[in-house]
mmCIF file of C-alpha atoms (C1' of nucleotides) and ligand atoms in Angstrom:
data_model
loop_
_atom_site.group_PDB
_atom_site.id
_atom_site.type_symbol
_atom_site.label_atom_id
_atom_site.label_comp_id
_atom_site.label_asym_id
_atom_site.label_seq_id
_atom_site.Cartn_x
_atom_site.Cartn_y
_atom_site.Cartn_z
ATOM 1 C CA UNK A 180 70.202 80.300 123.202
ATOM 2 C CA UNK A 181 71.188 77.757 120.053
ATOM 3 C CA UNK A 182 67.065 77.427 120.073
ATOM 4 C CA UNK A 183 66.561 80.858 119.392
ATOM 5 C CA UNK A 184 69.072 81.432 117.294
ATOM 6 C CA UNK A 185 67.608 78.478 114.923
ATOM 7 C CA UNK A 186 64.501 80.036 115.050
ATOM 8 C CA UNK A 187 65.686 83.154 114.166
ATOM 9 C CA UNK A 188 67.350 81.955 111.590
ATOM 10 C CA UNK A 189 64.801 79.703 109.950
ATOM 11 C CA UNK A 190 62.294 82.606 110.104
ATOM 12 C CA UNK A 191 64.635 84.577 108.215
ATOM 13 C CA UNK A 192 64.934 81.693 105.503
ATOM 14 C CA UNK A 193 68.325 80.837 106.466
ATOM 15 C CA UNK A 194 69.187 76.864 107.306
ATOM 16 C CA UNK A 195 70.323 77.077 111.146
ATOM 17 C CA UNK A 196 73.519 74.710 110.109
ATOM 18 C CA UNK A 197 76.289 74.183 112.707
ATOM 19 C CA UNK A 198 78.907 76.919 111.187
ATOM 20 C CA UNK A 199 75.933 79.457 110.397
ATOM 21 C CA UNK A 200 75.187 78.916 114.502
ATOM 22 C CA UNK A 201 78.824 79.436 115.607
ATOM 23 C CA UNK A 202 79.004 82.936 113.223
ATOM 24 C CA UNK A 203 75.556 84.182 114.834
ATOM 25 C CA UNK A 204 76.881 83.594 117.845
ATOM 26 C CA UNK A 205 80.481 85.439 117.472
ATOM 27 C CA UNK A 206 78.771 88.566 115.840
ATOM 28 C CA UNK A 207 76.204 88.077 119.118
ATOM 29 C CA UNK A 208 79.059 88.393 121.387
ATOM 30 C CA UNK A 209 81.141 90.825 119.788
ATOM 31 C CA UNK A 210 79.948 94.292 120.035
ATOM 32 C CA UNK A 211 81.853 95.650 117.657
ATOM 33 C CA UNK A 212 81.884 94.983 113.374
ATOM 34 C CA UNK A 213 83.819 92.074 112.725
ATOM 35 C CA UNK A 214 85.384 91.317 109.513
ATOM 36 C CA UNK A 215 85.939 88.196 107.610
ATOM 37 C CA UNK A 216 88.823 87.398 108.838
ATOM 38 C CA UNK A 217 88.397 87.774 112.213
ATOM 39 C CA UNK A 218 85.692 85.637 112.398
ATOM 40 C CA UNK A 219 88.059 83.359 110.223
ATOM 41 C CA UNK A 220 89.993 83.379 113.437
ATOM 42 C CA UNK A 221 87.843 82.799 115.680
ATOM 43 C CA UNK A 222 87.228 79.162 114.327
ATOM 44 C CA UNK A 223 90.040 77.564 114.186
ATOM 45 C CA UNK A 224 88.897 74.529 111.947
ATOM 46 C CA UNK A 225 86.561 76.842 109.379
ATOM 47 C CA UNK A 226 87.089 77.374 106.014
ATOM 48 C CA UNK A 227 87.199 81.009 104.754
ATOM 49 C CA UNK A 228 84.960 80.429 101.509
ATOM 50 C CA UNK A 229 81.886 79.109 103.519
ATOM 51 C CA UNK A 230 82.642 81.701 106.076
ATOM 52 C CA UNK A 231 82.254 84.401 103.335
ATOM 53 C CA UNK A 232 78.995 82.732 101.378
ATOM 54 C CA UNK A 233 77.369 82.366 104.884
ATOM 55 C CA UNK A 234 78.027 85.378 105.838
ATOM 56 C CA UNK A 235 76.953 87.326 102.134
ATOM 57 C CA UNK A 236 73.846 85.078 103.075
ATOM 58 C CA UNK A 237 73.208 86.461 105.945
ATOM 59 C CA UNK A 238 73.357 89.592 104.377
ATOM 60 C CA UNK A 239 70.928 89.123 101.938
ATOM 61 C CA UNK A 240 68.895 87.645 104.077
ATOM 62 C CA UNK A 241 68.692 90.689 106.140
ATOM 63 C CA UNK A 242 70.435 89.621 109.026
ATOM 64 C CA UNK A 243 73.625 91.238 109.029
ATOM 65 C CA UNK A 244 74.367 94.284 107.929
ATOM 66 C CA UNK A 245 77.743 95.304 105.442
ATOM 67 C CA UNK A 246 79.575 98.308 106.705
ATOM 68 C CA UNK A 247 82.424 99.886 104.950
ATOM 69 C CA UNK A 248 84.362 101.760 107.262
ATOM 70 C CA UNK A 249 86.677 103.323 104.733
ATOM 71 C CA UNK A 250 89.880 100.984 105.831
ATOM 72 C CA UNK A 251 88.622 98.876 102.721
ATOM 73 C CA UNK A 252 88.200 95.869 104.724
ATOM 74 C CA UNK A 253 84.591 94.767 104.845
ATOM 75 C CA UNK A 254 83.223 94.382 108.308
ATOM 76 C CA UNK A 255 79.577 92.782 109.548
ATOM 77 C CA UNK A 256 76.918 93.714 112.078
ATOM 78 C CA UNK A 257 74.007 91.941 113.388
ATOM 79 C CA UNK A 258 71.231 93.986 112.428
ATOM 80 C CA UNK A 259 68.578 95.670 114.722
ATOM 81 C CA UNK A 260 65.717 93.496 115.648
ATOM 82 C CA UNK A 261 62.652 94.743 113.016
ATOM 83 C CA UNK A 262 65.497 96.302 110.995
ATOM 84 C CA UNK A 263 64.882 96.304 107.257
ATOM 85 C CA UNK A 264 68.042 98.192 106.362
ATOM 86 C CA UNK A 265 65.813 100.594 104.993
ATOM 87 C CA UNK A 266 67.509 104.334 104.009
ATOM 88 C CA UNK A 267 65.906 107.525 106.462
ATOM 89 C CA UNK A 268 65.039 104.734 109.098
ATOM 90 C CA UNK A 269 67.195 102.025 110.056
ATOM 91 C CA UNK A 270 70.424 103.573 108.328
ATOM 92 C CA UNK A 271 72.547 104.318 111.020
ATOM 93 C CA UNK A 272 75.897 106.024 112.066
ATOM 94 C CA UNK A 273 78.652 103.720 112.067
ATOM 95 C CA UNK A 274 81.782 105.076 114.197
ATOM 96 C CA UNK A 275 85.813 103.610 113.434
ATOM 97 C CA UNK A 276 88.788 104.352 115.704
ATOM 98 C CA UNK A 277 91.643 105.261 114.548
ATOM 99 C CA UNK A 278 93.255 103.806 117.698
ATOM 100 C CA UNK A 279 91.922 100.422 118.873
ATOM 101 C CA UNK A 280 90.814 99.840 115.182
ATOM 102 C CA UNK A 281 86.998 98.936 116.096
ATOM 103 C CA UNK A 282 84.236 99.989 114.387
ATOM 104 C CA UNK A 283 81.360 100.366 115.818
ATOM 105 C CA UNK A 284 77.639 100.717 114.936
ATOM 106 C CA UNK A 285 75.796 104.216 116.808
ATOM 107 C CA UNK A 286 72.489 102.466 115.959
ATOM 108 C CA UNK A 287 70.930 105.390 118.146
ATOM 109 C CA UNK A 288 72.857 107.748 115.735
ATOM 110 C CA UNK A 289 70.492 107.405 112.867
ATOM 111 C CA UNK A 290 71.317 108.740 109.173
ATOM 112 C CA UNK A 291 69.832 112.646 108.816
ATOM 113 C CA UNK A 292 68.190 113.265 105.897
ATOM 114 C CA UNK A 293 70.598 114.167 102.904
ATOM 115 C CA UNK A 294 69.600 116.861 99.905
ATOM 116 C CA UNK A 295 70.558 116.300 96.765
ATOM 117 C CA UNK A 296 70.753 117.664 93.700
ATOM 118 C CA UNK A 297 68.033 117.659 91.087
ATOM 119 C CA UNK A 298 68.370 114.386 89.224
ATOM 120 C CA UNK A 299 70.362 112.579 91.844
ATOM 121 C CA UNK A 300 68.324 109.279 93.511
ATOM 122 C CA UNK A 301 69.651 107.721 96.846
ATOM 123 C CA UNK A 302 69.499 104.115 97.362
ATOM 124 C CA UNK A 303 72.231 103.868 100.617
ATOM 125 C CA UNK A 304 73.650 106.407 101.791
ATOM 126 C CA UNK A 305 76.994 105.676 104.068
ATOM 127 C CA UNK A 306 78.242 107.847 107.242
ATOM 128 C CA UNK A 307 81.448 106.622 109.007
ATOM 129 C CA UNK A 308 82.886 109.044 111.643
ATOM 130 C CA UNK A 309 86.493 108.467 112.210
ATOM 131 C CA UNK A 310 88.184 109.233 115.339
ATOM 132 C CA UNK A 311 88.803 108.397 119.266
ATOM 133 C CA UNK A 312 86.388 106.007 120.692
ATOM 134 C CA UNK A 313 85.095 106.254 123.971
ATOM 135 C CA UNK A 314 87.497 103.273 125.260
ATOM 136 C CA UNK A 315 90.736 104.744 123.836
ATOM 137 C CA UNK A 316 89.777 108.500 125.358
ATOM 138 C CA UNK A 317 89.202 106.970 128.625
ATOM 139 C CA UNK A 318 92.188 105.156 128.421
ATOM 140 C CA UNK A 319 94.278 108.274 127.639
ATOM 141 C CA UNK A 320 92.966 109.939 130.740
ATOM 142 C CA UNK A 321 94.212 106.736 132.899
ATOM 143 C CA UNK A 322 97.305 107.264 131.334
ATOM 144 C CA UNK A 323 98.269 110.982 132.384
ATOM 145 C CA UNK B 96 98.299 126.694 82.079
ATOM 146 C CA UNK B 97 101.344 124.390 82.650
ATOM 147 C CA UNK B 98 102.565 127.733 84.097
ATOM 148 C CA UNK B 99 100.319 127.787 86.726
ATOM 149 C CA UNK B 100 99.920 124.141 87.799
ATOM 150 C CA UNK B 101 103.548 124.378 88.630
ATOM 151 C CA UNK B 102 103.117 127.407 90.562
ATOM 152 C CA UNK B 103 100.664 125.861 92.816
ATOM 153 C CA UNK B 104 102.482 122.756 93.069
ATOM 154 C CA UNK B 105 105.354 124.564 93.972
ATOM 155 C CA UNK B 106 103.046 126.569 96.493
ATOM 156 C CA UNK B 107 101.869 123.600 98.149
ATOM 157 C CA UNK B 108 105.519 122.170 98.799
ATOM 158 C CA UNK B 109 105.265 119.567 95.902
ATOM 159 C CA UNK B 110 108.288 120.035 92.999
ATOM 160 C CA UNK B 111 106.486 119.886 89.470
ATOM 161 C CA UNK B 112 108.051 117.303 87.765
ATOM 162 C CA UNK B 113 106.064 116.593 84.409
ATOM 163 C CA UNK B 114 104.403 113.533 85.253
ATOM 164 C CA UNK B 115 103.085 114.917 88.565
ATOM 165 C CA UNK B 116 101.896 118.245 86.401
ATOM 166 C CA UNK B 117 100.066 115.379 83.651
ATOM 167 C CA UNK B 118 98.887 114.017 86.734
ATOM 168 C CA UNK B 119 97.146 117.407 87.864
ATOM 169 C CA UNK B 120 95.872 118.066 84.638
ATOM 170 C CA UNK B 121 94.433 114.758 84.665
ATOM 171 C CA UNK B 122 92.956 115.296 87.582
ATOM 172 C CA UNK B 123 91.556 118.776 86.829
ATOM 173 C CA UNK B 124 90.051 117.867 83.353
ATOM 174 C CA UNK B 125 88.088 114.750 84.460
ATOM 175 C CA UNK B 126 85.193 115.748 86.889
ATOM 176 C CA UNK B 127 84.811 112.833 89.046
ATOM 177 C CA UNK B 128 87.249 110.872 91.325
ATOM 178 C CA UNK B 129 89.807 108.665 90.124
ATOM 179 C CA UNK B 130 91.209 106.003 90.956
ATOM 180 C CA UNK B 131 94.918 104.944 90.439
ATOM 181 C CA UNK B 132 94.326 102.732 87.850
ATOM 182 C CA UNK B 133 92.231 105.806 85.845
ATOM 183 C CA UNK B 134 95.322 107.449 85.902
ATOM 184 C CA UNK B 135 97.472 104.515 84.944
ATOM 185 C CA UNK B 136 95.361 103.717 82.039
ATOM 186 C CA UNK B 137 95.552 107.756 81.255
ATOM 187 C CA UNK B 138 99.278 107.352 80.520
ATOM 188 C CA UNK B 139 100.825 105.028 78.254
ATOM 189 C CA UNK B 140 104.150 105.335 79.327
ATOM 190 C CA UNK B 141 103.724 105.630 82.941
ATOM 191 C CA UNK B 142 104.670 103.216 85.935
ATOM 192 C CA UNK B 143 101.810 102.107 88.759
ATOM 193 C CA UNK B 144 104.164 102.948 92.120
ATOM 194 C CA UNK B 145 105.306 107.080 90.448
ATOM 195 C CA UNK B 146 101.740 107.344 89.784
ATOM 196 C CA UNK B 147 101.005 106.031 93.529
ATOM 197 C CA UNK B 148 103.722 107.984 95.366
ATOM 198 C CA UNK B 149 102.645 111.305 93.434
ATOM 199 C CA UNK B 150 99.142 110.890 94.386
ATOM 200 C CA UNK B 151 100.065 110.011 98.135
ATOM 201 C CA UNK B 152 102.166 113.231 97.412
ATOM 202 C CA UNK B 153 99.368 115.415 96.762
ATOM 203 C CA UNK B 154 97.448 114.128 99.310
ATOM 204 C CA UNK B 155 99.921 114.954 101.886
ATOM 205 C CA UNK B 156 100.366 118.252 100.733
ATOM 206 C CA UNK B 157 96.793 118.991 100.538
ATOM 207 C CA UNK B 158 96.131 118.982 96.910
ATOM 208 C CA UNK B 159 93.996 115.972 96.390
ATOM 209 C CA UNK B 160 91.732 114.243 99.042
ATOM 210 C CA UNK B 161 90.789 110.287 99.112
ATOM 211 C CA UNK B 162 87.566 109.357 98.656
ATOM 212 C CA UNK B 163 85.973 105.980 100.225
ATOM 213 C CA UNK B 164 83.202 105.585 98.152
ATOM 214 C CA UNK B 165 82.301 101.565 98.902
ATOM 215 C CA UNK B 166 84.035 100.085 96.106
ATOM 216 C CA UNK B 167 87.151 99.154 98.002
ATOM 217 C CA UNK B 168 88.799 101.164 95.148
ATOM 218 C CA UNK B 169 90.561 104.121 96.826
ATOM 219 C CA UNK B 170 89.549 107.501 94.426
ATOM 220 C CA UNK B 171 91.092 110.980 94.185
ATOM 221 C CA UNK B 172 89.376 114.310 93.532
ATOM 222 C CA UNK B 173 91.477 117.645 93.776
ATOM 223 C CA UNK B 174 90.741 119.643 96.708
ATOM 224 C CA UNK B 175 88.985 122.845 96.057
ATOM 225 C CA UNK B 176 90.757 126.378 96.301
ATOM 226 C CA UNK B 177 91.432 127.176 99.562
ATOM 227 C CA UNK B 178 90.636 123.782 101.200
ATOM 228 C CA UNK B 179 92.306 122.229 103.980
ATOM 229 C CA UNK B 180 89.930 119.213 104.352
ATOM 230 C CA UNK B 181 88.997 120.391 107.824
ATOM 231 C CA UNK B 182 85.794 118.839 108.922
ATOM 232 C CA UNK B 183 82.502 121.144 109.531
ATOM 233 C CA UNK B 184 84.024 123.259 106.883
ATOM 234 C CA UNK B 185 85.833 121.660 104.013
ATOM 235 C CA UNK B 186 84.322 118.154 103.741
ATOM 236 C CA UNK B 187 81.746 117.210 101.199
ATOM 237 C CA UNK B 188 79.331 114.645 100.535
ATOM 238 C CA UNK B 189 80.046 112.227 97.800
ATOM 239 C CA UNK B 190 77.944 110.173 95.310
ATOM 240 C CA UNK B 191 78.672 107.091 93.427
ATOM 241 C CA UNK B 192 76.094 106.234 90.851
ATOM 242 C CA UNK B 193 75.643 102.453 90.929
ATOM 243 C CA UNK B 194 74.821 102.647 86.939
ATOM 244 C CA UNK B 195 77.923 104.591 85.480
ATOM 245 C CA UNK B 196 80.044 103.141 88.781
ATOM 246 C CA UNK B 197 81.076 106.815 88.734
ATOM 247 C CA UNK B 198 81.936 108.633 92.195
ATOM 248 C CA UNK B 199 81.586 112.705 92.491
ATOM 249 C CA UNK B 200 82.558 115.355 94.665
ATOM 250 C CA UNK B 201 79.344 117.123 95.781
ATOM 251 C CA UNK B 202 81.107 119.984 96.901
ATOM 252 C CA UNK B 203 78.344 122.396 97.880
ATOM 253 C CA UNK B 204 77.119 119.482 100.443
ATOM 254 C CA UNK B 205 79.236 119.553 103.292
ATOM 255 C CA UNK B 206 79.007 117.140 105.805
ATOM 256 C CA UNK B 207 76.059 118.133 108.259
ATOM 257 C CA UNK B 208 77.081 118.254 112.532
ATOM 258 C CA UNK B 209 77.033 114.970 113.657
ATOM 259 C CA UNK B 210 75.943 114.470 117.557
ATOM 260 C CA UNK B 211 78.635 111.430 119.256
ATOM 261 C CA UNK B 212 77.889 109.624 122.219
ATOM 262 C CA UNK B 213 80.289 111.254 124.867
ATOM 263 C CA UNK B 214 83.439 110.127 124.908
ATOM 264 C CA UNK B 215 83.663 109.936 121.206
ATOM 265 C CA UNK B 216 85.950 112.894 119.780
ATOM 266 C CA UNK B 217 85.322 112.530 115.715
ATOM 267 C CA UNK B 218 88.152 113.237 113.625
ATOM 268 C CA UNK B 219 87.107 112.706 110.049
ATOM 269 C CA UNK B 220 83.791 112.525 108.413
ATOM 270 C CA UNK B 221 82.657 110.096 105.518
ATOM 271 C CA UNK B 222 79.332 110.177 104.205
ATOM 272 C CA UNK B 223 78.871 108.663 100.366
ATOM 273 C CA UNK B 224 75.424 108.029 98.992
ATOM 274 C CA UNK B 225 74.812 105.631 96.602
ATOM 275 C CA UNK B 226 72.008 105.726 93.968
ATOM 276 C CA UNK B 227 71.599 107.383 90.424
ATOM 277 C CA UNK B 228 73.021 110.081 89.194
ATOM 278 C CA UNK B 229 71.601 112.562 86.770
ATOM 279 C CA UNK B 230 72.985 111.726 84.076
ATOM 280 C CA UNK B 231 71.867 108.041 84.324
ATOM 281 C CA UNK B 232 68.924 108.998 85.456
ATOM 282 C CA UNK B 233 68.554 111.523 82.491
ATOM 283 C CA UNK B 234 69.348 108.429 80.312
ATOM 284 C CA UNK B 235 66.558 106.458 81.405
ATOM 285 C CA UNK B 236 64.342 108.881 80.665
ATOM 286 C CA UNK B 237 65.460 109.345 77.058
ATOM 287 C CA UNK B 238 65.426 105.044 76.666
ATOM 288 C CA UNK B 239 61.405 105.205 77.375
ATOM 289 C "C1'" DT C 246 131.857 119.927 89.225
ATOM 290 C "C1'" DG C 247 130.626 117.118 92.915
ATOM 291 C "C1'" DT C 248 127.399 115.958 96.549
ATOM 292 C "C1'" DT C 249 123.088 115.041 98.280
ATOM 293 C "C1'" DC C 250 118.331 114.688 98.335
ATOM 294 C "C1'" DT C 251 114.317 113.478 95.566
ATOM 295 C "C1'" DA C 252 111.806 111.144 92.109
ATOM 296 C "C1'" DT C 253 111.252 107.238 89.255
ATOM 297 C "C1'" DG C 254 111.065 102.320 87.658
ATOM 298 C "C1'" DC C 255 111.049 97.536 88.282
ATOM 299 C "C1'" DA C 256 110.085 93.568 90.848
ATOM 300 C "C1'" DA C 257 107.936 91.523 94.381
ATOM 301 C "C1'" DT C 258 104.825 91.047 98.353
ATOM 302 C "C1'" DG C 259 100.584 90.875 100.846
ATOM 303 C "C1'" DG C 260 95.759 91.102 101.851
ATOM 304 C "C1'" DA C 261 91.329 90.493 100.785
ATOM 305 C "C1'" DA C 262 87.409 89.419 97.712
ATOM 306 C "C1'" DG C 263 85.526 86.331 94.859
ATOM 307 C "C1'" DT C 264 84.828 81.934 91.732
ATOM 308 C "C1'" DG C 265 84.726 76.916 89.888
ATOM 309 C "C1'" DC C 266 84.134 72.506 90.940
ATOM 310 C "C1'" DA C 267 84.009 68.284 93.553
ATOM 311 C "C1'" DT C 268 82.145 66.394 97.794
ATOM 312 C "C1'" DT C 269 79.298 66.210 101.777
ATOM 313 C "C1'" DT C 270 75.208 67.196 104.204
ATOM 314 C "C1'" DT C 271 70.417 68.106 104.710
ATOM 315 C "C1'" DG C 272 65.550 68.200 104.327
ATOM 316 C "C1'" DG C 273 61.723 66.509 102.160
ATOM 317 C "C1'" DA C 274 59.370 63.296 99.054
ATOM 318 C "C1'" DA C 275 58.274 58.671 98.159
ATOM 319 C "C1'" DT D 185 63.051 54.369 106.415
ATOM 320 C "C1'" DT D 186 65.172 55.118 102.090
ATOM 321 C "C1'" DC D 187 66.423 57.900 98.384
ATOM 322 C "C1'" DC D 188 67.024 62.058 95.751
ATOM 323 C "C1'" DA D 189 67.645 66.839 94.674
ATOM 324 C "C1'" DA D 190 69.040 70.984 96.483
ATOM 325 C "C1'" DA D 191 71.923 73.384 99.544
ATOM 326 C "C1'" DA D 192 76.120 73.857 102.066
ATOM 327 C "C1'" DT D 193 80.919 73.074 102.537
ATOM 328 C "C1'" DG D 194 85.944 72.635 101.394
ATOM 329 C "C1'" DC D 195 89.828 73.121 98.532
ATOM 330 C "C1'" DA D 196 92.339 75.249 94.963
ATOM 331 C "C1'" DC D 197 92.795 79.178 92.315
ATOM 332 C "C1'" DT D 198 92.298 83.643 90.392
ATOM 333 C "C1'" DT D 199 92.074 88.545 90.360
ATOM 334 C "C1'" DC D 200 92.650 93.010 91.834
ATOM 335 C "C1'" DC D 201 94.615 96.595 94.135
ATOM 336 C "C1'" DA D 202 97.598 98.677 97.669
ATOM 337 C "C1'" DT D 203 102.059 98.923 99.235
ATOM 338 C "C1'" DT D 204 107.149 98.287 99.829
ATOM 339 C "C1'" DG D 205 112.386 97.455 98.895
ATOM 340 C "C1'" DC D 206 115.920 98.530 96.302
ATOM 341 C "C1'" DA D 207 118.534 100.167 92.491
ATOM 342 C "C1'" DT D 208 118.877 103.969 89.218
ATOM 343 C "C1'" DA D 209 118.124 108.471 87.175
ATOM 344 C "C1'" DG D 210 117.444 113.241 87.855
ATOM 345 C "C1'" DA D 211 117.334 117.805 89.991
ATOM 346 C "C1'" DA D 212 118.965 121.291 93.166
ATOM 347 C "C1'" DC D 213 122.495 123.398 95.410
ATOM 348 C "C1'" DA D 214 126.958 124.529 97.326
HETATM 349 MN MN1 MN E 54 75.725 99.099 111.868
HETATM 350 MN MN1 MN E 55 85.426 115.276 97.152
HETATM 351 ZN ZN1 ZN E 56 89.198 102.884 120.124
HETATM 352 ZN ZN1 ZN E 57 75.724 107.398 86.762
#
DNA sequence: TGTTCTATGCAATGGAAGTGCATTTTGGAA
DNA sequence: TTCCAAAATGCACTTCCATTGCATAGAACA
């Protein structure tokens, strides 16, 4: 696991040190977008600045993705494997709950194409549905 | 004029004192979103949390909707006539030019059907694309 | 006029992003 | 192996904006 993760690392031109491990790893087991500070508290001993500049890193880097899910927190996803973040293909849906909170990336759920008008250039283009999550509707049901 | 912002703030439930009618005209003059601190540095004489409250006012009422463009910086745009911000029919796309830093209501893009994994029940739509806007674009042009 | 609800203003809080600088760690050259 | 330069980390601070509590002023209404 910690092998492949160095490798993966490396061959993204990112030093596989001990902290930058432990963050692959959380956003690994997470399935959801994690923000700073819950990674932040997830490590107990870890300092929030070197959090944040290893995490930007792995953003530039092309390893995680940014999302903004409109609750103006920033939150982070492990990108797709062969993912270049790249508008019209590897854009994708990203879905935020108004219940549990989570926000989640529909990576199936790819950006469609968007018109615009003459003179307008994309460069990113952001779609965040808001709304009830699969867990929280099937919760409901259990409920009543 | 003053005449008939008050009517419609009236209409919509929302008393027309004067700063909230300088705050619509503010509003309707300027042709991109705002953000509170546009406003704030609109008015001289004018305190941060009235300026807030009004806003969050309108909002309520249906008069203004929020726009999450990216920037963390929560922006305002007036609704159109007739809107009630009801997804499928009333949301727009927005753009915010990454050269001006300027955020618009595209108002004759709404917000195409978006498929969810079942379970998912979508509640609000927010799709922003980021580039260059025409007249930055236009700009460039004229620089070469 | 007096009462009550609403709007406003001021002060303060809180959360998160981001930066400067000193120190430690690391990888590679010698 | 030893040493050095570059990179990473940690701590202290700053900045920016959203948001709230509370006291006061203002408007509507009986
Ligand atoms: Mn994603
Ligand atoms: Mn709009
Ligand atoms: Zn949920
Ligand atoms: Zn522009």
């Amino acid at each position: 696991m910690t092998q492949k993760i160095e490798k993966l690392l490396k061959d993204q031109g990112v030093r596989p040190t001990a902290m930058r491990i432990l963050i692959y790893k959380y956003l690994l087991e997470k399935n959801v977008a994690v923000a700073l500070t819950d990674i932040e508290n997830a490590f107990a001993k870890s300092d929030r600045t070197t959090l944040y500049r290893s995490v930007k890193t792995f953003e530039e880097k092309g390893i995680v993705h940014q999302i903004e899910d409109g609750t103006g927190i920033k939150k982070y996803a492990l990108c797709e494997d062969g993912c270049n973040c790249e508008i019209d293909t590897d854009l994708h849906l990203h879905f935020h709950c108004s219940t549990c909170n989570e926000t989640v990336c529909l990576t199936e759920h790819k950006i469609p194409h968007i018109n615009l008008p003459t003179g307008y250039t994309a460069e990113n283009v952001n779609l965040v549905v808001k709304g009830i999550c699969d867990k929280c509707s099937s919760q409901q049901k259990t409920i009543r």
